[in-house]
PDB file of C-alpha atoms in Angstrom:
ATOM      1  CA  MET N  24      -0.024   0.002  -0.032  1.00 82.00           C
ATOM      2  CA  ALA N  25       1.244   3.518  -0.805  1.00 92.00           C
ATOM      3  CA  ARG N  26       2.351   5.743   2.012  1.00 95.00           C
ATOM      4  CA  LEU N  27       0.066   8.820   2.033  1.00 97.00           C
ATOM      5  CA  ALA N  28       1.442  12.250   2.809  1.00 96.00           C
ATOM      6  CA  MET N  29       0.515  15.829   2.978  1.00 96.00           C
ATOM      7  CA  LEU N  30       2.670  18.560   1.520  1.00 95.00           C
ATOM      8  CA  ILE N  31       2.427  22.207   2.695  1.00 96.00           C
ATOM      9  CA  ASP N  32       3.786  24.942   0.372  1.00 96.00           C
ATOM     10  CA  LEU N  33       4.457  27.857   2.694  1.00 95.00           C
ATOM     11  CA  THR N  34       5.053  30.216  -0.276  1.00 94.00           C
ATOM     12  CA  ARG N  35       1.371  29.760  -1.255  1.00 96.00           C
ATOM     13  CA  CYS N  36      -0.330  30.018   2.204  1.00 97.00           C
ATOM     14  CA  ILE N  37      -2.016  33.435   2.730  1.00 96.00           C
ATOM     15  CA  GLY N  38      -3.293  32.746   6.205  1.00 96.00           C
ATOM     16  CA  CYS N  39      -7.021  32.637   5.292  1.00 97.00           C
ATOM     17  CA  ASP N  40      -7.765  29.827   7.741  1.00 97.00           C
ATOM     18  CA  ALA N  41      -9.993  28.056   5.165  1.00 98.00           C
ATOM     19  CA  CYS N  42      -8.170  24.786   6.222  1.00 97.00           C
ATOM     20  CA  THR N  43      -8.860  25.592   9.838  1.00 97.00           C
ATOM     21  CA  MET N  44     -12.546  26.157   9.305  1.00 97.00           C
ATOM     22  CA  ALA N  45     -13.006  23.254   6.920  1.00 98.00           C
ATOM     23  CA  CYS N  46     -11.383  20.861   9.437  1.00 97.00           C
ATOM     24  CA  LYS N  47     -13.480  22.216  12.298  1.00 96.00           C
ATOM     25  CA  GLN N  48     -16.702  21.787  10.287  1.00 97.00           C
ATOM     26  CA  GLU N  49     -15.709  18.272   9.185  1.00 97.00           C
ATOM     27  CA  ASN N  50     -14.758  17.044  12.659  1.00 96.00           C
ATOM     28  CA  GLY N  51     -17.228  19.110  14.847  1.00 95.00           C
ATOM     29  CA  THR N  52     -14.483  19.958  17.307  1.00 94.00           C
ATOM     30  CA  PRO N  53     -15.424  21.887  20.483  1.00 91.00           C
ATOM     31  CA  VAL N  54     -14.741  25.541  20.936  1.00 90.00           C
ATOM     32  CA  ASP N  55     -10.960  26.350  21.032  1.00 90.00           C
ATOM     33  CA  THR N  56     -10.088  22.903  19.648  1.00 93.00           C
ATOM     34  CA  PHE N  57      -8.389  22.905  16.206  1.00 95.00           C
ATOM     35  CA  PHE N  58      -6.755  20.029  14.447  1.00 96.00           C
ATOM     36  CA  ALA N  59      -5.587  22.321  11.750  1.00 95.00           C
ATOM     37  CA  ARG N  60      -4.334  25.766  12.731  1.00 94.00           C
ATOM     38  CA  VAL N  61      -2.329  28.437  11.068  1.00 96.00           C
ATOM     39  CA  LEU N  62       0.513  30.135  12.853  1.00 96.00           C
ATOM     40  CA  ASN N  63       1.122  33.818  11.988  1.00 96.00           C
ATOM     41  CA  VAL N  64       4.824  34.630  12.220  1.00 96.00           C
ATOM     42  CA  GLU N  65       6.213  38.159  11.778  1.00 96.00           C
ATOM     43  CA  SER N  66       9.881  38.835  11.015  1.00 95.00           C
ATOM     44  CA  GLY N  67      12.001  41.803  10.088  1.00 96.00           C
ATOM     45  CA  GLU N  68      11.429  45.472  10.762  1.00 95.00           C
ATOM     46  CA  TYR N  69       9.775  48.221   8.852  1.00 94.00           C
ATOM     47  CA  PRO N  70      10.148  48.773   5.862  1.00 95.00           C
ATOM     48  CA  ASN N  71      11.278  45.087   5.401  1.00 96.00           C
ATOM     49  CA  ALA N  72       8.718  43.520   7.736  1.00 96.00           C
ATOM     50  CA  LYS N  73       7.334  40.211   6.562  1.00 94.00           C
ATOM     51  CA  ARG N  74       4.573  37.833   7.696  1.00 94.00           C
ATOM     52  CA  THR N  75       4.739  34.104   7.102  1.00 95.00           C
ATOM     53  CA  TYR N  76       1.793  31.701   7.709  1.00 96.00           C
ATOM     54  CA  ILE N  77       2.507  28.171   8.844  1.00 94.00           C
ATOM     55  CA  PRO N  78      -0.293  25.615   8.723  1.00 93.00           C
ATOM     56  CA  VAL N  79       0.155  23.146  11.621  1.00 92.00           C
ATOM     57  CA  LEU N  80      -1.503  19.795  11.952  1.00 93.00           C
ATOM     58  CA  CYS N  81      -0.655  16.240  12.872  1.00 96.00           C
ATOM     59  CA  ASN N  82       2.426  15.048  11.036  1.00 95.00           C
ATOM     60  CA  HIS N  83       1.367  11.338  11.067  1.00 96.00           C
ATOM     61  CA  CYS N  84       4.906  10.521  12.029  1.00 95.00           C
ATOM     62  CA  ASP N  85       6.764   7.464  10.920  1.00 94.00           C
ATOM     63  CA  ASN N  86       7.578   6.699  14.569  1.00 95.00           C
ATOM     64  CA  PRO N  87       4.684   8.507  16.483  1.00 97.00           C
ATOM     65  CA  ALA N  88       5.424   9.562  20.040  1.00 97.00           C
ATOM     66  CA  CYS N  89       1.614   9.521  20.792  1.00 97.00           C
ATOM     67  CA  LEU N  90       1.463   5.878  19.878  1.00 96.00           C
ATOM     68  CA  LYS N  91       4.297   4.967  22.197  1.00 96.00           C
ATOM     69  CA  ALA N  92       3.044   7.123  25.074  1.00 97.00           C
ATOM     70  CA  CYS N  93      -0.517   5.813  25.053  1.00 98.00           C
ATOM     71  CA  PRO N  94      -1.059   3.238  27.927  1.00 98.00           C
ATOM     72  CA  THR N  95      -4.284   2.007  26.506  1.00 98.00           C
ATOM     73  CA  ARG N  96      -2.971   1.471  22.907  1.00 97.00           C
ATOM     74  CA  ALA N  97      -5.701   3.758  21.532  1.00 98.00           C
ATOM     75  CA  PHE N  98      -3.421   4.935  18.713  1.00 97.00           C
ATOM     76  CA  SER N  99      -2.441   2.912  15.670  1.00 97.00           C
ATOM     77  CA  ARG N 100      -0.702   3.665  12.425  1.00 97.00           C
ATOM     78  CA  ARG N 101      -2.473   2.349   9.319  1.00 97.00           C
ATOM     79  CA  ALA N 102      -0.533   0.720   6.409  1.00 96.00           C
ATOM     80  CA  ASP N 103      -0.919   3.931   4.506  1.00 97.00           C
ATOM     81  CA  GLY N 104       0.719   5.835   7.328  1.00 97.00           C
ATOM     82  CA  ILE N 105      -2.275   7.647   8.778  1.00 98.00           C
ATOM     83  CA  VAL N 106      -2.176   7.642  12.570  1.00 98.00           C
ATOM     84  CA  VAL N 107      -5.639   7.111  13.962  1.00 97.00           C
ATOM     85  CA  LEU N 108      -7.107   7.179  17.429  1.00 97.00           C
ATOM     86  CA  ASP N 109      -9.731   4.770  18.749  1.00 97.00           C
ATOM     87  CA  GLY N 110     -11.812   6.919  21.109  1.00 96.00           C
ATOM     88  CA  GLY N 111     -13.297   3.749  22.590  1.00 97.00           C
ATOM     89  CA  LYS N 112      -9.919   2.753  24.003  1.00 98.00           C
ATOM     90  CA  CYS N 113      -8.894   6.214  25.114  1.00 98.00           C
ATOM     91  CA  ALA N 114      -8.802   6.858  28.867  1.00 97.00           C
ATOM     92  CA  GLY N 115      -8.187  10.589  28.503  1.00 97.00           C
ATOM     93  CA  CYS N 116      -4.907  10.472  30.400  1.00 97.00           C
ATOM     94  CA  ARG N 117      -3.370  13.093  28.044  1.00 97.00           C
ATOM     95  CA  TYR N 118       0.048  11.270  27.901  1.00 97.00           C
ATOM     96  CA  CYS N 119      -0.159  11.496  24.092  1.00 97.00           C
ATOM     97  CA  GLU N 120      -0.748  15.249  24.239  1.00 96.00           C
ATOM     98  CA  TRP N 121       2.338  15.718  26.442  1.00 96.00           C
ATOM     99  CA  SER N 122       4.555  13.449  24.318  1.00 97.00           C
ATOM    100  CA  CYS N 123       3.624  14.971  20.895  1.00 96.00           C
ATOM    101  CA  PRO N 124       6.157  17.704  19.802  1.00 94.00           C
ATOM    102  CA  TYR N 125       3.506  19.147  17.432  1.00 92.00           C
ATOM    103  CA  GLY N 126       0.593  19.424  19.947  1.00 91.00           C
ATOM    104  CA  ALA N 127      -1.580  17.452  17.674  1.00 95.00           C
ATOM    105  CA  PRO N 128      -3.698  15.349  20.112  1.00 97.00           C
ATOM    106  CA  ARG N 129      -6.305  17.528  21.760  1.00 95.00           C
ATOM    107  CA  TYR N 130      -8.381  16.829  24.874  1.00 95.00           C
ATOM    108  CA  ASP N 131     -12.143  16.850  24.357  1.00 94.00           C
ATOM    109  CA  ALA N 132     -13.594  17.717  27.858  1.00 94.00           C
ATOM    110  CA  ARG N 133     -17.118  17.013  26.672  1.00 93.00           C
ATOM    111  CA  ARG N 134     -16.318  13.311  26.123  1.00 94.00           C
ATOM    112  CA  GLY N 135     -13.287  12.942  28.422  1.00 96.00           C
ATOM    113  CA  ILE N 136     -11.097  11.595  25.657  1.00 97.00           C
ATOM    114  CA  MET N 137      -8.379  12.691  23.311  1.00 97.00           C
ATOM    115  CA  THR N 138      -9.008  13.621  19.666  1.00 96.00           C
ATOM    116  CA  LYS N 139      -6.733  14.317  16.762  1.00 97.00           C
ATOM    117  CA  CYS N 140      -6.422  14.844  12.986  1.00 97.00           C
ATOM    118  CA  ASP N 141      -6.856  11.532  11.094  1.00 97.00           C
ATOM    119  CA  LEU N 142      -6.421  13.196   7.637  1.00 97.00           C
ATOM    120  CA  CYS N 143     -10.106  12.708   7.215  1.00 98.00           C
ATOM    121  CA  ALA N 144      -9.514   8.949   6.945  1.00 97.00           C
ATOM    122  CA  ASP N 145     -13.201   8.256   6.080  1.00 97.00           C
ATOM    123  CA  LEU N 146     -13.006  10.711   3.123  1.00 97.00           C
ATOM    124  CA  VAL N 147      -9.612   9.307   2.037  1.00 97.00           C
ATOM    125  CA  ASP N 148     -10.969   5.720   2.158  1.00 97.00           C
ATOM    126  CA  ALA N 149     -13.896   6.863   0.000  1.00 97.00           C
ATOM    127  CA  GLY N 150     -11.428   8.203  -2.586  1.00 96.00           C
ATOM    128  CA  GLY N 151     -11.503  11.814  -1.518  1.00 97.00           C
ATOM    129  CA  ARG N 152      -9.112  14.303   0.059  1.00 97.00           C
ATOM    130  CA  PRO N 153      -8.788  15.670   3.534  1.00 98.00           C
ATOM    131  CA  SER N 154     -11.192  18.631   4.051  1.00 98.00           C
ATOM    132  CA  CYS N 155      -8.400  21.006   4.800  1.00 98.00           C
ATOM    133  CA  VAL N 156      -6.800  20.178   1.432  1.00 98.00           C
ATOM    134  CA  ALA N 157      -9.992  20.453  -0.561  1.00 98.00           C
ATOM    135  CA  ALA N 158     -10.790  23.901   1.084  1.00 98.00           C
ATOM    136  CA  CYS N 159      -7.428  25.601   0.454  1.00 98.00           C
ATOM    137  CA  PRO N 160      -8.091  28.347  -2.155  1.00 98.00           C
ATOM    138  CA  MET N 161      -4.337  28.818  -2.844  1.00 97.00           C
ATOM    139  CA  ARG N 162      -3.623  25.106  -3.161  1.00 97.00           C
ATOM    140  CA  ALA N 163      -0.956  25.416  -0.491  1.00 97.00           C
ATOM    141  CA  LEU N 164      -1.891  21.909   0.731  1.00 97.00           C
ATOM    142  CA  ASP N 165      -1.561  18.874  -1.390  1.00 97.00           C
ATOM    143  CA  PHE N 166      -2.249  15.266  -0.516  1.00 97.00           C
ATOM    144  CA  GLY N 167      -1.542  11.829  -2.046  1.00 97.00           C
ATOM    145  CA  PRO N 168       0.964   9.023  -2.225  1.00 97.00           C
ATOM    146  CA  LEU N 169       4.361  10.212  -0.917  1.00 95.00           C
ATOM    147  CA  GLU N 170       6.245   9.103  -4.084  1.00 95.00           C
ATOM    148  CA  GLU N 171       3.831  11.004  -6.240  1.00 95.00           C
ATOM    149  CA  LEU N 172       4.185  14.192  -4.182  1.00 95.00           C
ATOM    150  CA  ARG N 173       8.037  13.849  -4.241  1.00 94.00           C
ATOM    151  CA  ALA N 174       7.943  13.569  -8.116  1.00 95.00           C
ATOM    152  CA  LYS N 175       5.516  16.506  -8.363  1.00 91.00           C
ATOM    153  CA  TYR N 176       7.516  18.910  -6.223  1.00 87.00           C
TER     154      TYR N 176
END
């Protein structure tokens, strides 16, 4: 099975947060919980000031810290590389949140469990793309088999 990946072209991102809103709508996350967020970084000084936008989401690591930290084994890595969380196994201990260098797992206080980006695995399994990728008006996000993305860029 092909390893799936997401490519983020920072030169195209305009900080519109379309990815953030599409993700929030797709996943129905609580207030102040975002699986896809866009950092706004300023650099330089006037008249050479610059703003860079950096979309941040789960990196679906090759060797996920969240998977290793979870005492209930609620995390798994699919053959295509997508790291998923089984909410039914999650105890809400937050070890995954503390171990993840990207801050991807988020605590859902309503349900008392962790949640995270799963690259819209249900949409991907049906032949679609993650909602954040589909929503990006600047095409700063791309998704597909890793080897195809490498060849494309």
